[in-house]
Tab-separated table of C-alpha atoms (C1' of nucleotides) in Angstrom:
chain	number	residue	atom	x	y	z
O	264	UNK	CA	-13.253	10.191	7.466
O	265	UNK	CA	-12.452	6.683	8.435
O	266	UNK	CA	-9.029	5.410	7.479
O	267	UNK	CA	-9.240	2.454	5.125
O	268	UNK	CA	-6.967	-0.505	4.721
O	269	UNK	CA	-5.819	1.131	1.503
O	270	UNK	CA	-4.545	4.245	3.216
O	271	UNK	CA	-3.069	2.386	6.181
O	272	UNK	CA	-1.051	-0.045	4.088
O	273	UNK	CA	-0.093	2.698	1.659
O	274	UNK	CA	1.179	4.777	4.558
O	275	UNK	CA	3.176	1.861	5.925
O	276	UNK	CA	4.751	1.124	2.553
O	277	UNK	CA	7.230	3.991	2.852
O	278	UNK	CA	10.367	3.455	4.956
O	279	UNK	CA	10.549	7.096	6.014
O	280	UNK	CA	7.023	6.937	7.358
O	281	UNK	CA	7.732	3.700	9.204
O	282	UNK	CA	10.806	5.343	10.705
O	283	UNK	CA	8.672	8.288	11.807
O	284	UNK	CA	6.317	5.899	13.556
O	285	UNK	CA	9.346	4.349	15.210
O	286	UNK	CA	10.376	7.749	16.526
O	287	UNK	CA	6.914	8.518	17.814
O	288	UNK	CA	6.945	5.210	19.616
O	289	UNK	CA	9.362	6.855	22.052
O	290	UNK	CA	7.740	10.226	22.491
O	291	UNK	CA	5.355	12.743	21.032
O	292	UNK	CA	7.261	15.112	18.752
O	293	UNK	CA	6.857	18.418	16.967
O	294	UNK	CA	7.013	18.441	13.171
O	295	UNK	CA	10.353	20.226	13.152
O	296	UNK	CA	11.855	17.754	15.585
O	297	UNK	CA	10.724	14.860	13.419
O	298	UNK	CA	12.227	16.529	10.358
O	299	UNK	CA	15.551	16.992	12.158
O	300	UNK	CA	15.995	13.221	12.160
O	301	UNK	CA	15.924	12.915	8.378
O	302	UNK	CA	17.967	14.264	5.511
O	303	UNK	CA	15.081	15.757	3.654
O	304	UNK	CA	13.172	19.015	3.649
O	305	UNK	CA	10.705	20.021	6.303
O	306	UNK	CA	7.988	20.196	3.681
O	307	UNK	CA	8.574	16.577	2.704
O	308	UNK	CA	8.296	15.453	6.319
O	309	UNK	CA	5.185	17.550	6.717
O	310	UNK	CA	3.676	15.679	3.789
O	311	UNK	CA	4.654	12.332	5.259
O	312	UNK	CA	3.031	13.303	8.540
O	313	UNK	CA	-0.065	14.296	6.611
O	314	UNK	CA	-0.206	10.862	5.034
O	315	UNK	CA	0.219	9.189	8.416
O	316	UNK	CA	-2.506	11.360	9.903
O	317	UNK	CA	-4.769	10.640	6.947
O	318	UNK	CA	-4.339	6.950	7.627
O	319	UNK	CA	-5.192	7.528	11.270
O	320	UNK	CA	-1.798	6.266	12.354
O	321	UNK	CA	-0.919	9.476	14.154
O	322	UNK	CA	-2.852	12.376	15.642
O	323	UNK	CA	-1.708	15.960	15.275
O	324	UNK	CA	-2.561	18.640	17.794
O	325	UNK	CA	-1.539	22.255	17.367
O	326	UNK	CA	-0.574	24.017	20.576
O	327	UNK	CA	0.643	27.532	19.986
O	328	UNK	CA	2.722	27.510	16.850
O	329	UNK	CA	3.926	23.978	17.470
O	330	UNK	CA	2.094	20.991	16.020
O	331	UNK	CA	2.548	17.918	18.144
O	332	UNK	CA	2.396	14.449	16.649
O	333	UNK	CA	1.520	11.392	18.636
O	334	UNK	CA	1.180	7.756	17.750
O	335	UNK	CA	-2.331	6.393	17.288
O	336	UNK	CA	-1.734	2.640	17.387
O	337	UNK	CA	-5.414	1.775	17.199
O	338	UNK	CA	-5.343	2.378	13.467
O	339	UNK	CA	-3.008	-0.581	13.078
O	340	UNK	CA	-5.486	-2.905	14.647
O	341	UNK	CA	-7.770	-3.314	11.662
O	342	UNK	CA	-4.819	-3.928	9.374
O	343	UNK	CA	-3.241	-6.316	11.831
O	344	UNK	CA	-6.459	-8.273	12.146
O	345	UNK	CA	-6.743	-8.460	8.384
O	346	UNK	CA	-3.186	-9.763	8.046
O	347	UNK	CA	-3.454	-12.304	10.781
O	348	UNK	CA	-6.331	-13.877	8.924
O	349	UNK	CA	-3.821	-15.138	6.372
O	350	UNK	CA	-1.361	-16.586	8.814
O	351	UNK	CA	-4.001	-18.451	10.764
O	352	UNK	CA	-6.316	-19.751	8.121
O	353	UNK	CA	-5.696	-23.412	8.697
O	354	UNK	CA	-8.533	-25.213	10.476
O	355	UNK	CA	-6.193	-26.453	13.153
O	356	UNK	CA	-5.173	-22.956	14.034
O	357	UNK	CA	-8.736	-21.758	13.831
O	358	UNK	CA	-9.776	-24.332	16.364
O	359	UNK	CA	-6.864	-23.429	18.554
O	360	UNK	CA	-7.808	-19.817	18.390
O	361	UNK	CA	-11.403	-20.525	19.216
O	362	UNK	CA	-10.291	-22.449	22.254
O	363	UNK	CA	-8.141	-19.505	23.130
O	364	UNK	CA	-11.070	-17.154	22.772
O	365	UNK	CA	-13.221	-19.267	25.035
O	366	UNK	CA	-10.487	-19.430	27.619
O	367	UNK	CA	-10.016	-15.709	27.301
O	368	UNK	CA	-13.667	-15.080	27.978
O	369	UNK	CA	-13.680	-17.301	31.018
O	370	UNK	CA	-10.423	-15.960	32.336
O	371	UNK	CA	-9.951	-12.396	31.096
O	372	UNK	CA	-6.540	-12.006	32.634
O	373	UNK	CA	-3.169	-12.662	31.086
O	374	UNK	CA	-2.844	-15.712	28.888
O	375	UNK	CA	0.285	-17.325	27.502
O	376	UNK	CA	-1.475	-18.350	24.297
O	377	UNK	CA	-1.981	-14.742	23.385
O	378	UNK	CA	1.677	-14.329	22.528
O	379	UNK	CA	1.697	-17.359	20.288
O	380	UNK	CA	-1.228	-15.964	18.359
O	381	UNK	CA	-0.082	-12.405	18.139
O	382	UNK	CA	3.077	-13.440	16.340
O	383	UNK	CA	2.164	-16.199	13.863
P	241	UNK	CA	15.222	-9.900	-4.328
P	242	UNK	CA	14.023	-10.697	-0.886
P	243	UNK	CA	10.619	-9.305	-0.072
P	244	UNK	CA	10.971	-6.219	2.068
P	245	UNK	CA	8.468	-4.489	4.289
P	246	UNK	CA	8.242	-1.889	1.546
P	247	UNK	CA	7.122	-4.334	-1.094
P	248	UNK	CA	4.823	-6.269	1.223
P	249	UNK	CA	2.937	-3.204	2.443
P	250	UNK	CA	2.906	-1.739	-1.043
P	251	UNK	CA	1.381	-4.944	-2.369
P	252	UNK	CA	-1.256	-4.938	0.366
P	253	UNK	CA	-2.181	-1.321	-0.303
P	254	UNK	CA	-4.251	-2.187	-3.366
P	255	UNK	CA	-7.806	-3.462	-2.854
P	256	UNK	CA	-7.696	-5.657	-5.950
P	257	UNK	CA	-4.587	-7.390	-4.684
P	258	UNK	CA	-6.078	-7.883	-1.226
P	259	UNK	CA	-9.164	-9.351	-2.865
P	260	UNK	CA	-6.945	-11.702	-4.853
P	261	UNK	CA	-5.346	-12.882	-1.626
P	262	UNK	CA	-8.836	-13.401	-0.260
P	263	UNK	CA	-9.653	-15.625	-3.196
P	264	UNK	CA	-6.475	-17.618	-2.835
P	265	UNK	CA	-7.279	-18.117	0.821
P	266	UNK	CA	-9.785	-20.706	-0.263
P	267	UNK	CA	-8.001	-22.429	-3.117
P	268	UNK	CA	-5.078	-22.266	-5.453
P	269	UNK	CA	-6.121	-20.686	-8.727
P	270	UNK	CA	-4.945	-20.230	-12.282
P	271	UNK	CA	-4.286	-16.724	-13.547
P	272	UNK	CA	-7.320	-16.809	-15.845
P	273	UNK	CA	-9.606	-17.966	-13.056
P	274	UNK	CA	-8.432	-15.128	-10.839
P	275	UNK	CA	-9.013	-12.650	-13.641
P	276	UNK	CA	-12.561	-13.944	-14.166
P	277	UNK	CA	-13.488	-12.540	-10.748
P	278	UNK	CA	-12.652	-8.964	-11.683
P	279	UNK	CA	-13.810	-6.453	-14.225
P	280	UNK	CA	-10.415	-5.713	-15.622
P	281	UNK	CA	-8.175	-7.163	-18.263
P	282	UNK	CA	-6.254	-10.370	-17.862
P	283	UNK	CA	-3.023	-8.471	-18.356
P	284	UNK	CA	-3.814	-6.190	-15.422
P	285	UNK	CA	-4.470	-9.160	-13.163
P	286	UNK	CA	-1.268	-10.764	-14.384
P	287	UNK	CA	0.581	-7.645	-13.297
P	288	UNK	CA	-1.110	-7.663	-9.896
P	289	UNK	CA	-0.114	-11.283	-9.442
P	290	UNK	CA	3.424	-10.306	-10.361
P	291	UNK	CA	3.426	-7.687	-7.633
P	292	UNK	CA	2.087	-10.167	-5.096
P	293	UNK	CA	4.710	-12.714	-6.131
P	294	UNK	CA	7.426	-10.053	-5.927
P	295	UNK	CA	6.360	-9.360	-2.372
P	296	UNK	CA	6.499	-13.063	-1.616
P	297	UNK	CA	2.828	-13.123	-0.753
P	298	UNK	CA	2.024	-15.757	-3.357
P	299	UNK	CA	3.977	-18.424	-5.207
P	300	UNK	CA	3.402	-19.140	-8.871
P	301	UNK	CA	4.058	-22.538	-10.369
P	302	UNK	CA	3.636	-23.258	-14.058
P	303	UNK	CA	2.221	-26.663	-14.831
P	304	UNK	CA	1.621	-27.178	-18.504
P	305	UNK	CA	0.253	-23.971	-19.924
P	306	UNK	CA	-1.449	-23.039	-16.683
P	307	UNK	CA	0.267	-20.965	-14.019
P	308	UNK	CA	-1.052	-21.804	-10.598
P	309	UNK	CA	-1.051	-19.255	-7.827
P	310	UNK	CA	-1.033	-20.197	-4.200
P	311	UNK	CA	-0.982	-18.171	-1.041
P	312	UNK	CA	2.330	-17.817	0.763
P	313	UNK	CA	1.213	-16.549	4.162
P	314	UNK	CA	4.691	-16.704	5.652
P	315	UNK	CA	5.550	-13.452	3.899
P	316	UNK	CA	3.067	-11.675	6.120
P	317	UNK	CA	4.889	-12.710	9.233
P	318	UNK	CA	7.627	-10.105	9.136
P	319	UNK	CA	5.118	-7.345	8.466
P	320	UNK	CA	2.788	-8.632	11.139
P	321	UNK	CA	5.577	-8.711	13.689
P	322	UNK	CA	6.541	-5.175	12.781
P	323	UNK	CA	2.999	-3.967	13.243
P	324	UNK	CA	2.573	-5.812	16.467
P	325	UNK	CA	5.280	-3.645	17.955
P	326	UNK	CA	2.975	-0.654	17.722
P	327	UNK	CA	-0.123	-2.351	19.027
P	328	UNK	CA	1.576	-3.598	22.144
P	329	UNK	CA	0.397	-0.793	24.347
P	330	UNK	CA	-3.127	-2.049	24.404
P	331	UNK	CA	-4.525	-5.560	24.241
P	332	UNK	CA	-5.264	-6.972	20.830
P	333	UNK	CA	-8.791	-6.375	19.687
P	334	UNK	CA	-9.946	-9.931	20.089
P	335	UNK	CA	-13.540	-9.144	19.284
P	336	UNK	CA	-12.629	-7.808	15.882
P	337	UNK	CA	-10.394	-10.773	15.257
P	338	UNK	CA	-13.140	-13.183	16.210
P	339	UNK	CA	-15.621	-11.435	13.947
P	340	UNK	CA	-13.120	-11.654	11.142
P	341	UNK	CA	-12.514	-15.342	11.608
P	342	UNK	CA	-16.176	-16.190	11.861
P	343	UNK	CA	-16.992	-14.153	8.777
P	344	UNK	CA	-14.132	-15.748	6.933
P	345	UNK	CA	-15.364	-19.216	7.763
P	346	UNK	CA	-19.003	-18.560	6.947
P	347	UNK	CA	-18.255	-16.785	3.711
P	348	UNK	CA	-14.889	-18.058	2.613
P	349	UNK	CA	-13.117	-16.501	-0.314
P	350	UNK	CA	-14.646	-13.135	0.266
P	351	UNK	CA	-12.517	-10.383	1.639
P	352	UNK	CA	-13.630	-9.119	5.054
P	353	UNK	CA	-13.966	-5.667	3.602
P	354	UNK	CA	-17.012	-5.222	1.458
P	355	UNK	CA	-15.539	-2.844	-1.080
P	356	UNK	CA	-12.620	-5.000	-2.009
P	357	UNK	CA	-14.439	-7.014	-4.615
P	358	UNK	CA	-17.354	-4.809	-5.460
P	359	UNK	CA	-15.221	-1.789	-6.271
P	360	UNK	CA	-11.756	-2.893	-7.296
T	262	DA	C1'	-0.725	-29.332	-38.999
T	263	DG	C1'	-3.778	-26.114	-37.336
T	264	DC	C1'	-6.526	-23.934	-34.140
T	265	DA	C1'	-7.878	-22.703	-29.393
T	266	DT	C1'	-6.348	-21.610	-24.696
T	267	DA	C1'	-3.207	-19.521	-21.132
T	268	DT	C1'	-0.166	-16.064	-20.168
T	269	DT	C1'	3.062	-12.553	-20.876
T	270	DC	C1'	5.243	-8.597	-23.362
T	271	DA	C1'	5.497	-3.967	-25.161
T	272	DA	C1'	3.937	0.334	-25.860
T	273	DC	C1'	1.170	3.793	-24.348
T	274	DC	C1'	-1.637	6.848	-21.224
T	275	DA	C1'	-3.357	9.225	-17.055
T	276	DT	C1'	-2.587	9.665	-12.528
T	277	DC	C1'	-0.181	9.347	-8.192
T	278	DC	C1'	4.074	9.680	-5.336
T	279	DG	C1'	8.098	11.452	-3.160
T	280	DG	C1'	10.918	15.014	-3.323
T	281	DT	C1'	12.509	20.058	-4.028
T	282	DT	C1'	12.097	25.096	-3.819
T	283	DG	C1'	10.144	29.518	-2.736
T	284	DA	C1'	6.383	32.035	-1.170
T	285	DC	C1'	3.088	32.377	2.379
T	286	DC	C1'	0.437	32.426	7.097
T	287	DA	C1'	0.812	32.106	12.308
T	288	DT	C1'	2.765	32.667	16.616
T	289	DT	C1'	6.331	34.054	19.735
T	290	DG	C1'	9.704	37.218	21.735
T	291	DC	C1'	12.572	41.454	21.882
W	243	DG	C1'	6.532	46.937	15.339
W	244	DC	C1'	9.432	43.685	13.619
W	245	DA	C1'	12.286	39.813	13.106
W	246	DA	C1'	12.725	34.903	13.951
W	247	DT	C1'	10.494	30.393	14.403
W	248	DG	C1'	7.082	26.563	13.079
W	249	DG	C1'	4.557	24.838	9.522
W	250	DT	C1'	1.850	24.622	5.285
W	251	DC	C1'	0.856	25.669	0.364
W	252	DA	C1'	1.634	25.729	-4.581
W	253	DA	C1'	4.059	24.732	-8.423
W	254	DC	C1'	7.078	21.847	-10.422
W	255	DC	C1'	9.874	17.480	-11.655
W	256	DG	C1'	11.182	12.567	-12.490
W	257	DG	C1'	9.780	8.168	-11.778
W	258	DA	C1'	6.475	4.683	-10.274
W	259	DT	C1'	1.710	2.768	-10.660
W	260	DG	C1'	-2.560	0.976	-12.552
W	261	DG	C1'	-4.890	0.446	-16.375
W	262	DT	C1'	-5.647	-0.341	-21.543
W	263	DT	C1'	-4.801	-2.543	-26.084
W	264	DG	C1'	-2.572	-5.584	-29.539
W	265	DA	C1'	0.997	-8.646	-30.706
W	266	DA	C1'	3.779	-12.549	-29.278
W	267	DT	C1'	4.876	-17.048	-27.062
W	268	DA	C1'	3.742	-21.591	-25.131
W	269	DT	C1'	1.110	-25.372	-24.535
W	270	DG	C1'	-2.897	-28.466	-25.421
W	271	DC	C1'	-6.456	-30.695	-28.416
W	272	DT	C1'	-8.212	-32.937	-32.420
DNA sequence: AGCATATTCAACCATCCGGTTGACCATTGC
DNA sequence: GCAATGGTCAACCGGATGGTTGAATATGCT
């Protein structure tokens, strides 16, 4: 089941779920530990985690009776690529990006232009 | 009513609305012209455009009896920056981005995802 | 004036969403 | 064995969402 843009954006549209992702940015967490950070029931958090997992934004692995949740940032890539298409649609920027791509291929190391492009 | 991450992601979560943004990527359009591209009522499209405007993703200007809609890509910046924070661990998927840009240029106005327009 | 065009409004409907509560598996530890 | 812990499931609730229709409001054309 491949996560679609629909499910990814829908998952990101809720502030609680974004906050959960923010927590998981620090460390993998058990469901109960995630729930402890919010003023809502464990069941509600469990649902939120289900939505995030359904969108591919997190992975859940059950070890013993504890279910561990870890960030899966790859799922954001497709959505991020889609969004950046709207910030960079001007021909000038397109050309600049193409030049960047060429440079990147020739010199696949770090490149200062990458930062400029990643945050339009 | 400043556009929040909530409203932006919520607006992007609907395939019809993403397809509308894809259309506006090429040209400003009147409400009726946007509606002509979809198999749903004009009123429904008008609502979708309202959601997109509420999220700050488009601007609507009424000239005469026609309301023109134009893309407002700046609204994506905040959301894009937020997302970028989670992708930082690994390098941006430049290949996917390049494919997107090339596809966008060869077939402008069409959303990069196939199902956006065919199954709204 | 009178009619056509562009767009919204209002009411309505089915469905989804976010939340709660209480019951229900698992797994762990005494 | 049995109680506590970790987590999900099922039913329910109020409110949002996405869609429809039909009437209403502006504006433009002749």
